[in-house]
């Protein structure tokens, strides 16, 4: 009964006129940036953070969530028609989706991708709703001790979600924590690492740092990359798949949804893990594996379902525990803090309208995507004709306006441009900036909860091991550290980094 009441609250929030408009705006922007190779959801969300400042918390999160899962839809369009994945998660769709397009089945491939994504999104929404209730009950047992251990787990998870060297990832977390200490200490009133700059008294603003590191840094790097786009020559025929196509694709949709729902929750899974895992599973279960790579419809349905399910269930750790499952969820934490909301287990009980509004909006947004994507395929493909060099000046202009508008501070603009140069440097040397951003966001909370825990225990450090929930969380941290330092996993991370570069 409680679940039903929560869903009704969520639907009433999601169906408010303003929130419906923001959901539509989010999924349209998400589809557009999914279609355009090189502009992913992470840079887009980072760049749009300033423009959410004046929105209501549910409206802001509904729009940003729509951008995330909308990008998964848009990425499949270019993967099928142009053989260029708009998103990393759409790479595997190129294999069979583009082959189907070359065989004159572009309409069928696009329809199956859209239907699989909608089916997976609907199921994932139900999964999020069901899992949120028990996790919110667990949140009531949290004190400052458990919060501290949970934040430590979140920071170590940031190391897991980063690619490449473990040492580099840990260094980035520590650098983020160090930057999070900049400003006036609330307890003592002492200035920490402000170097006499008055603008640093309140600490480093999250938004310009995120926009620079993730937004402008990535966009500058994209200017170096060639963009050859050849749209498949055949005209798109009927977008209604046959019954035989649906019968062949449906089992793959179900398996992809189940697999993506599980993998999306795991910290560090990344956008590519669910679709690639689904493709491997479908190929293994197929009676004739040789069909894959030659236009097998299961090779489109399974990965697309896993892709969208994974994107949505990655919100579960964020909405219930305040832990990011990937880099974009780290940005979502920053968006919550901009709205004056502290992410963590208490968010389910303190902000039920926000949490359940976002959950319900995912189903509404997926329905919108199904309606607007297929009829407007011609429009999305025509966007590929826009030269990237023309988009860049407009993006930089909007970034400067948005950053300045947050606090009417020119210092924030220079901070953003400086972080853009640093973000570009990180990309060139192969360092993942997500752990730094998470350290910056969670660092002040980590310090605050540590101080509270020490006050509650009269300075006894063993309190973190005496409380059962805290001990379990720290045990998970220890296991994760041991696993990350194992030679096999370190070799796999290095191999993944080599493949990406």
Coordinates of C-alpha atoms in Angstrom, one line a residue:
X1 CA 0.0 0.0 0.0
X2 CA 2.9 2.4 0.8
X3 CA 4.4 1.7 -2.6
X4 CA 1.1 2.5 -4.3
X5 CA 0.8 5.8 -2.3
X6 CA 4.3 6.7 -3.2
X7 CA 3.8 6.1 -6.9
X8 CA 0.6 8.2 -6.8
X9 CA 2.6 11.0 -5.3
X10 CA 5.3 10.6 -7.9
X11 CA 2.8 10.6 -10.8
X12 CA 1.0 13.7 -9.4
X13 CA 4.4 15.4 -9.3
X14 CA 5.6 14.2 -12.7
X15 CA 2.3 15.2 -14.4
X16 CA 2.4 18.8 -13.2
X17 CA 2.4 21.0 -16.2
X18 CA 5.9 22.6 -15.5
X19 CA 7.4 19.2 -14.8
X20 CA 5.9 17.7 -17.9
X21 CA 7.4 20.5 -20.0
X22 CA 10.8 20.0 -18.3
X23 CA 10.7 16.3 -18.9
X24 CA 9.9 16.9 -22.6
X25 CA 12.7 19.4 -22.8
X26 CA 15.2 17.0 -21.1
X27 CA 14.4 14.0 -23.4
X28 CA 14.5 16.2 -26.5
X29 CA 17.9 17.6 -25.5
X30 CA 19.1 14.1 -24.6
X31 CA 18.1 12.7 -27.9
X32 CA 19.8 15.6 -29.7
X33 CA 23.1 15.2 -27.9
X34 CA 22.8 11.4 -28.3
X35 CA 22.5 11.9 -32.0
X36 CA 25.5 14.2 -32.2
X37 CA 28.7 12.2 -31.8
X38 CA 31.2 13.8 -29.4
X39 CA 28.6 15.6 -27.2
X40 CA 27.6 13.1 -24.5
X41 CA 25.2 13.4 -21.6
X42 CA 28.0 14.0 -19.0
X43 CA 29.3 17.3 -20.7
X44 CA 25.7 18.3 -21.4
X45 CA 24.5 17.9 -17.8
X46 CA 27.6 19.7 -16.6
X47 CA 27.0 22.6 -18.9
X48 CA 23.3 22.8 -18.0
X49 CA 23.8 22.8 -14.3
X50 CA 23.6 26.7 -14.0
X51 CA 20.3 26.8 -15.8
X52 CA 18.7 24.5 -13.3
X53 CA 19.4 26.9 -10.4
X54 CA 16.1 28.7 -10.7
X55 CA 14.0 25.5 -11.1
X56 CA 12.2 23.6 -8.4
X57 CA 14.2 20.6 -7.2
X58 CA 11.9 18.0 -8.7
X59 CA 11.8 19.9 -12.0
X60 CA 15.6 20.2 -12.2
X61 CA 16.2 16.5 -11.5
X62 CA 13.4 15.4 -13.9
X63 CA 15.0 17.4 -16.7
X64 CA 18.6 16.2 -16.0
X65 CA 17.4 12.6 -15.8
X66 CA 15.5 13.0 -19.1
X67 CA 18.8 14.1 -20.7
X68 CA 20.6 11.0 -19.5
X69 CA 18.2 8.3 -20.6
X70 CA 17.1 10.4 -23.7
X71 CA 20.7 10.2 -24.9
X72 CA 20.5 6.4 -24.9
X73 CA 17.7 6.7 -27.5
X74 CA 19.5 9.2 -29.7
X75 CA 22.7 7.3 -29.7
X76 CA 21.1 4.3 -31.3
X77 CA 19.7 6.3 -34.2
X78 CA 23.2 7.3 -35.5
X79 CA 24.6 3.9 -34.7
X80 CA 22.0 2.3 -37.0
X81 CA 21.9 4.8 -39.8
X82 CA 25.4 6.2 -39.9
X83 CA 27.4 3.5 -38.1
X84 CA 28.7 6.2 -35.7
X85 CA 27.6 5.6 -32.1
X86 CA 26.4 8.9 -30.6
X87 CA 27.2 7.4 -27.2
X88 CA 29.6 4.8 -25.8
X89 CA 26.7 2.7 -24.8
X90 CA 25.5 2.5 -28.5
X91 CA 28.8 1.1 -29.9
X92 CA 27.5 -2.5 -29.9
X93 CA 24.3 -1.4 -31.7
X94 CA 26.4 -0.5 -34.7
X95 CA 27.4 -4.1 -35.2
X96 CA 24.0 -5.5 -36.3
X97 CA 21.9 -2.3 -36.5
X98 CA 23.9 -0.8 -39.3
X99 CA 24.0 -4.2 -41.1
X100 CA 20.2 -4.2 -41.0
X101 CA 20.1 -0.7 -42.4
X102 CA 22.3 -1.7 -45.3
X103 CA 19.9 -4.6 -46.0
X104 CA 17.0 -2.1 -46.3
X105 CA 15.7 -2.8 -42.8
X106 CA 16.6 0.5 -41.2
X107 CA 13.0 1.2 -40.2
X108 CA 12.7 -2.2 -38.4
X109 CA 16.0 -1.7 -36.6
X110 CA 15.0 1.7 -35.4
X111 CA 11.6 0.5 -34.3
X112 CA 13.0 -2.5 -32.4
X113 CA 15.6 -0.2 -30.7
X114 CA 12.9 2.2 -29.6
X115 CA 10.5 -0.5 -28.4
X116 CA 13.2 -2.4 -26.5
X117 CA 14.3 0.9 -24.8
X118 CA 10.7 1.7 -23.8
X119 CA 10.1 -1.8 -22.5
X120 CA 13.3 -1.8 -20.5
X121 CA 12.6 1.7 -19.2
X122 CA 9.2 0.7 -18.0
X123 CA 10.5 -2.4 -16.2
X124 CA 13.5 -0.4 -14.7
X125 CA 11.1 2.2 -13.4
X126 CA 9.2 -0.6 -11.5
X127 CA 12.5 -2.0 -10.2
X128 CA 13.5 1.4 -8.9
X129 CA 10.1 1.9 -7.2
X130 CA 10.2 -1.6 -5.5
X131 CA 13.8 -1.3 -4.3
X132 CA 13.4 2.2 -3.0
X133 CA 11.0 1.3 -0.2
X134 CA 13.2 -1.1 1.8
X135 CA 16.2 1.1 1.3
X136 CA 14.4 4.1 2.7
X137 CA 13.5 2.1 5.8
X138 CA 17.2 1.2 6.2
X139 CA 18.0 4.9 6.0
X140 CA 16.2 5.7 9.2
X141 CA 18.9 3.8 11.1
X142 CA 21.7 6.0 9.9
X143 CA 23.6 8.4 12.2
X144 CA 26.8 10.5 11.6
X145 CA 28.9 7.3 12.1
X146 CA 27.0 5.4 9.3
X147 CA 27.0 8.5 7.1
X148 CA 30.8 8.8 7.4
X149 CA 31.3 5.1 6.4
X150 CA 28.8 5.5 3.6
X151 CA 30.7 8.5 2.2
X152 CA 34.0 6.6 2.4
X153 CA 32.3 3.8 0.4
X154 CA 31.1 6.4 -2.2
X155 CA 34.6 7.8 -2.6
X156 CA 36.1 4.3 -3.0
X157 CA 33.4 3.6 -5.5
X158 CA 34.6 6.6 -7.5
X159 CA 38.0 4.8 -7.8
X160 CA 36.1 1.8 -9.1
X161 CA 34.2 3.7 -11.7
X162 CA 37.3 5.4 -13.0
X163 CA 39.4 3.8 -15.7
X164 CA 43.2 3.2 -15.9
X165 CA 45.6 3.3 -13.0
X166 CA 44.3 2.7 -9.4
X167 CA 47.0 5.0 -8.1
X168 CA 45.9 7.9 -10.4
X169 CA 42.3 7.4 -9.3
X170 CA 43.1 7.5 -5.6
X171 CA 45.3 10.6 -6.2
X172 CA 42.3 12.3 -7.9
X173 CA 40.0 11.4 -5.0
X174 CA 42.6 12.9 -2.5
X175 CA 43.0 16.0 -4.7
X176 CA 39.2 16.4 -4.8
X177 CA 39.0 16.1 -1.0
X178 CA 41.8 18.7 -0.7
X179 CA 40.0 21.1 -2.9
X180 CA 36.8 20.5 -0.9
X181 CA 38.6 21.9 2.2
X182 CA 39.2 25.3 0.5
X183 CA 37.4 28.1 2.3
X184 CA 36.6 29.2 5.9
X185 CA 36.4 26.4 8.5
X186 CA 33.0 26.6 10.1
X187 CA 34.2 25.4 13.5
X188 CA 37.3 27.5 14.0
X189 CA 36.7 30.4 11.5
X190 CA 40.2 29.9 10.1
X191 CA 40.9 30.4 6.4
X192 CA 42.1 27.3 4.6
X193 CA 44.0 27.5 1.4
X194 CA 42.3 30.7 0.3
X195 CA 45.7 32.5 -0.4
X196 CA 44.1 35.8 0.4
X197 CA 41.5 35.5 -2.4
X198 CA 38.2 36.7 -1.0
X199 CA 36.2 34.7 -3.6
X200 CA 37.6 31.5 -2.2
X201 CA 36.2 32.2 1.3
X202 CA 33.1 30.1 0.6
X203 CA 35.0 27.4 -1.1
X204 CA 35.3 26.3 -4.7
X205 CA 31.9 26.5 -6.5
X206 CA 30.9 23.1 -7.8
X207 CA 29.3 24.3 -11.0
X208 CA 32.2 26.1 -12.7
X209 CA 34.5 23.2 -11.7
X210 CA 32.1 20.6 -13.2
X211 CA 31.5 22.6 -16.4
X212 CA 35.2 23.1 -16.9
X213 CA 36.4 19.6 -16.2
X214 CA 33.6 17.6 -17.9
X215 CA 32.0 20.1 -20.3
X216 CA 34.5 22.4 -21.9
X217 CA 37.4 20.0 -21.4
X218 CA 35.7 17.2 -23.3
X219 CA 34.4 19.6 -26.0
X220 CA 37.9 21.0 -26.6
X221 CA 39.2 17.5 -27.0
X222 CA 36.5 16.7 -29.5
X223 CA 37.7 19.5 -31.8
X224 CA 40.8 17.3 -32.5
X225 CA 38.8 14.3 -33.6
X226 CA 37.7 13.8 -37.2
X227 CA 34.0 13.5 -37.9
X228 CA 33.2 11.4 -41.0
X229 CA 29.4 10.8 -41.2
X230 CA 27.8 8.9 -44.1
X231 CA 24.1 8.3 -43.7
X232 CA 22.9 5.0 -45.2
X233 CA 21.6 5.6 -48.7
X234 CA 18.4 3.5 -48.6
X235 CA 15.2 5.3 -47.6
X236 CA 13.6 4.4 -44.3
X237 CA 10.6 2.2 -44.9
X238 CA 7.9 1.2 -42.5
X239 CA 8.7 1.8 -38.8
X240 CA 6.2 -0.9 -37.7
X241 CA 8.0 -4.3 -37.2
X242 CA 6.4 -7.5 -38.2
X243 CA 5.1 -10.1 -35.8
X244 CA 8.0 -12.4 -36.7
X245 CA 10.5 -9.6 -35.8
X246 CA 8.8 -8.9 -32.5
X247 CA 8.7 -12.7 -31.6
X248 CA 12.5 -12.9 -32.4
X249 CA 13.3 -9.7 -30.4
X250 CA 11.1 -10.1 -27.3
X251 CA 13.2 -12.7 -25.5
X252 CA 16.3 -10.7 -26.1
X253 CA 14.5 -7.6 -24.7
X254 CA 13.6 -9.5 -21.5
X255 CA 17.1 -10.8 -21.0
X256 CA 18.7 -7.5 -21.8
X257 CA 16.4 -5.7 -19.3
X258 CA 17.2 -8.1 -16.5
X259 CA 20.9 -7.9 -17.1
X260 CA 21.0 -4.2 -17.5
X261 CA 18.9 -3.6 -14.4
X262 CA 21.5 -5.5 -12.3
X263 CA 24.6 -4.1 -13.9
X264 CA 23.3 -0.5 -13.8
X265 CA 23.3 -0.5 -10.0
X266 CA 26.9 -1.6 -9.6
X267 CA 29.4 1.2 -9.0
X268 CA 31.9 1.5 -11.9
X269 CA 29.9 -0.6 -14.4
X270 CA 30.0 2.3 -16.9
X271 CA 27.7 2.9 -19.8
X272 CA 29.2 0.2 -22.1
X273 CA 29.1 -2.8 -19.7
X274 CA 25.3 -3.6 -19.9
X275 CA 24.9 -3.5 -23.7
X276 CA 28.2 -5.4 -24.4
X277 CA 27.3 -8.0 -21.8
X278 CA 23.8 -8.4 -23.3
X279 CA 25.3 -8.8 -26.8
X280 CA 27.7 -11.5 -25.6
X281 CA 24.8 -13.3 -23.8
X282 CA 22.6 -13.2 -26.9
X283 CA 25.4 -14.5 -29.1
X284 CA 26.1 -17.4 -26.7
X285 CA 22.4 -18.4 -26.4
X286 CA 21.7 -18.2 -30.2
X287 CA 21.2 -21.4 -32.1
X288 CA 23.2 -19.9 -35.0
X289 CA 25.8 -17.4 -33.6
X290 CA 27.1 -16.8 -37.1
X291 CA 24.1 -14.5 -37.8
X292 CA 25.5 -12.0 -35.4
X293 CA 27.4 -9.2 -37.1
X294 CA 25.2 -9.8 -40.2
X295 CA 22.0 -8.1 -39.1
X296 CA 20.6 -10.3 -36.3
X297 CA 17.7 -8.5 -34.7
X298 CA 18.5 -9.9 -31.3
X299 CA 21.8 -8.0 -31.5
X300 CA 19.8 -4.8 -31.5
X301 CA 17.0 -5.6 -29.1
X302 CA 19.1 -7.1 -26.3
X303 CA 21.8 -4.4 -26.0
X304 CA 19.3 -1.5 -26.4
X305 CA 17.1 -2.9 -23.6
X306 CA 20.2 -3.4 -21.4
X307 CA 21.5 0.0 -22.2
X308 CA 18.3 1.8 -21.2
X309 CA 17.7 -0.4 -18.1
X310 CA 21.2 0.2 -16.9
X311 CA 20.9 4.0 -17.4
X312 CA 17.8 4.1 -15.2
X313 CA 18.7 1.7 -12.4
X314 CA 21.9 3.6 -11.9
X315 CA 19.6 6.1 -10.2
X316 CA 18.9 3.6 -7.4
X317 CA 22.1 4.2 -5.3
X318 CA 21.8 8.0 -5.9
X319 CA 18.1 8.3 -4.8
X320 CA 18.3 6.0 -1.9
X321 CA 21.9 6.2 -0.5
X322 CA 23.5 9.2 -2.1
X323 CA 26.2 7.1 -3.8
X324 CA 26.9 7.6 -7.5
X325 CA 27.0 4.5 -9.7
X326 CA 28.8 6.4 -12.5
X327 CA 30.3 9.8 -13.4
X328 CA 27.0 11.3 -14.4
X329 CA 25.4 10.4 -11.1
X330 CA 28.3 12.3 -9.4
X331 CA 27.0 15.4 -11.3
X332 CA 23.5 14.7 -10.1
X333 CA 24.8 14.9 -6.6
X334 CA 26.1 18.3 -7.3
X335 CA 22.8 19.3 -8.8
X336 CA 21.0 18.2 -5.6
X337 CA 23.4 20.3 -3.5
X338 CA 22.8 23.3 -5.7
X339 CA 19.1 23.0 -4.7
X340 CA 20.1 22.9 -1.0
X341 CA 19.5 19.2 -0.7
X342 CA 22.1 17.0 1.0
X343 CA 22.3 13.7 -0.8
X344 CA 22.2 10.6 1.4
X345 CA 19.9 8.0 2.9
X346 CA 17.7 10.7 4.5
X347 CA 16.6 12.0 1.1
X348 CA 13.9 9.3 0.7
X349 CA 12.1 10.5 3.9
X350 CA 12.9 14.2 3.7
X351 CA 12.2 14.7 -0.1
X352 CA 9.6 12.1 -1.1
X353 CA 8.1 14.4 -3.7
X354 CA 11.5 14.8 -5.4
X355 CA 12.4 11.1 -5.3
X356 CA 9.1 9.7 -6.4
X357 CA 8.6 12.5 -8.9
X358 CA 11.8 11.6 -10.6
X359 CA 11.0 7.9 -10.6
X360 CA 7.5 8.4 -12.1
X361 CA 8.9 10.9 -14.6
X362 CA 11.1 8.1 -16.0
X363 CA 8.1 6.2 -17.3
X364 CA 6.5 9.4 -18.6
X365 CA 9.8 10.4 -20.3
X366 CA 10.2 6.9 -21.9
X367 CA 6.7 7.2 -23.3
X368 CA 7.6 10.7 -24.7
X369 CA 10.7 9.3 -26.3
X370 CA 8.8 6.5 -28.0
X371 CA 6.3 9.0 -29.5
X372 CA 8.8 11.7 -30.6
X373 CA 11.8 9.6 -31.7
X374 CA 10.4 7.5 -34.6
X375 CA 8.3 10.2 -36.4
X376 CA 11.2 12.7 -36.1
X377 CA 14.0 10.4 -37.3
X378 CA 14.6 12.6 -40.4
X379 CA 15.1 15.7 -38.1
X380 CA 17.6 13.9 -35.9
X381 CA 19.6 12.6 -38.9
X382 CA 19.7 16.1 -40.4
X383 CA 21.4 17.4 -37.3
X384 CA 24.5 15.4 -38.3
X385 CA 25.1 18.0 -41.0
X386 CA 25.9 20.7 -38.4
X387 CA 29.7 21.2 -38.3
X388 CA 31.1 20.7 -34.8
X389 CA 33.3 23.8 -35.2
X390 CA 30.1 25.9 -35.4
X391 CA 28.7 24.4 -32.2
X392 CA 31.8 25.0 -30.1
X393 CA 31.6 28.9 -30.0
X394 CA 27.9 28.8 -29.1
X395 CA 28.5 26.3 -26.3
X396 CA 31.3 28.4 -24.8
X397 CA 29.1 31.5 -24.9
X398 CA 26.3 29.8 -23.1
X399 CA 28.7 28.3 -20.5
X400 CA 30.1 31.8 -19.7
X401 CA 26.6 33.3 -19.4
X402 CA 25.4 30.4 -17.2
X403 CA 28.5 30.4 -14.9
X404 CA 28.4 34.2 -14.5
X405 CA 24.7 34.2 -13.7
X406 CA 25.0 31.8 -10.7
X407 CA 26.6 34.4 -8.4
X408 CA 27.2 37.4 -10.8
X409 CA 30.9 36.6 -10.4
X410 CA 33.5 37.0 -13.1
X411 CA 35.8 34.9 -10.9
X412 CA 33.5 31.8 -11.6
X413 CA 34.0 32.3 -15.3
X414 CA 37.8 32.3 -15.0
X415 CA 37.6 29.3 -12.6
X416 CA 35.6 27.5 -15.3
X417 CA 38.0 28.3 -18.1
X418 CA 40.9 27.3 -15.9
X419 CA 39.2 24.0 -15.0
X420 CA 38.6 23.5 -18.8
X421 CA 42.3 23.7 -19.4
X422 CA 42.9 21.2 -16.6
X423 CA 40.2 18.9 -17.9
X424 CA 41.7 18.9 -21.4
X425 CA 45.1 18.1 -19.8
X426 CA 43.5 15.2 -17.9
X427 CA 42.1 13.8 -21.1
X428 CA 45.5 14.0 -22.9
X429 CA 47.3 12.2 -20.1
X430 CA 44.5 9.6 -19.6
X431 CA 43.3 10.6 -16.2
X432 CA 39.6 10.2 -15.3
X433 CA 38.3 13.4 -13.5
X434 CA 35.2 11.9 -12.0
X435 CA 36.9 10.9 -8.7
X436 CA 38.2 14.5 -8.3
X437 CA 34.7 15.9 -8.7
X438 CA 33.2 13.4 -6.3
X439 CA 35.9 14.2 -3.7
X440 CA 35.1 17.9 -4.1
X441 CA 31.4 17.3 -3.6
X442 CA 31.6 14.7 -0.7
X443 CA 34.6 16.1 1.0
X444 CA 32.9 18.7 3.2
X445 CA 30.2 16.2 4.2
X446 CA 32.8 13.6 5.0
X447 CA 34.6 16.1 7.3
X448 CA 31.3 17.3 9.0
X449 CA 30.1 13.7 9.7
X450 CA 33.5 12.6 11.0
X451 CA 33.5 15.5 13.5
X452 CA 30.0 14.6 14.6
X453 CA 30.9 11.0 15.0
X454 CA 33.9 11.9 17.1
X455 CA 31.8 14.1 19.3
X456 CA 29.2 11.3 19.8
X457 CA 32.0 8.8 20.7
X458 CA 34.2 11.1 22.8
X459 CA 37.0 10.6 20.3
X460 CA 36.8 6.8 20.1
X461 CA 37.8 5.8 16.6
X462 CA 36.5 2.2 17.2
X463 CA 32.9 3.5 17.0
X464 CA 33.0 3.0 13.2
X465 CA 33.5 -0.8 13.8
X466 CA 31.2 -1.1 16.8
X467 CA 28.1 -0.1 14.9
X468 CA 26.9 -2.9 12.7
X469 CA 25.9 -0.9 9.6
X470 CA 29.1 1.1 9.7
X471 CA 31.2 -2.0 10.1
X472 CA 29.5 -3.7 7.1
X473 CA 30.1 -0.6 4.9
X474 CA 33.7 -0.4 5.9
X475 CA 34.1 -4.1 5.3
X476 CA 32.8 -3.6 1.7
X477 CA 35.4 -0.8 1.3
X478 CA 38.1 -3.1 2.4
X479 CA 37.0 -5.8 0.0
X480 CA 36.8 -3.3 -2.9
X481 CA 40.3 -2.0 -2.1
X482 CA 41.8 -5.5 -2.0
X483 CA 40.0 -6.4 -5.3
X484 CA 41.2 -3.2 -7.0
X485 CA 44.8 -3.9 -6.0
X486 CA 44.8 -7.4 -7.3
X487 CA 47.1 -7.9 -10.3
X488 CA 44.4 -9.4 -12.5
X489 CA 42.0 -6.4 -12.1
X490 CA 44.8 -4.0 -12.6
X491 CA 45.8 -5.7 -15.8
X492 CA 42.2 -5.5 -17.0
X493 CA 42.0 -1.8 -16.2
X494 CA 45.2 -1.1 -18.2
X495 CA 43.9 -3.2 -21.1
X496 CA 40.6 -1.2 -21.1
X497 CA 42.5 2.1 -21.1
X498 CA 44.7 1.0 -24.0
X499 CA 41.5 0.0 -26.0
X500 CA 39.9 3.4 -25.4
X501 CA 43.0 5.3 -26.5

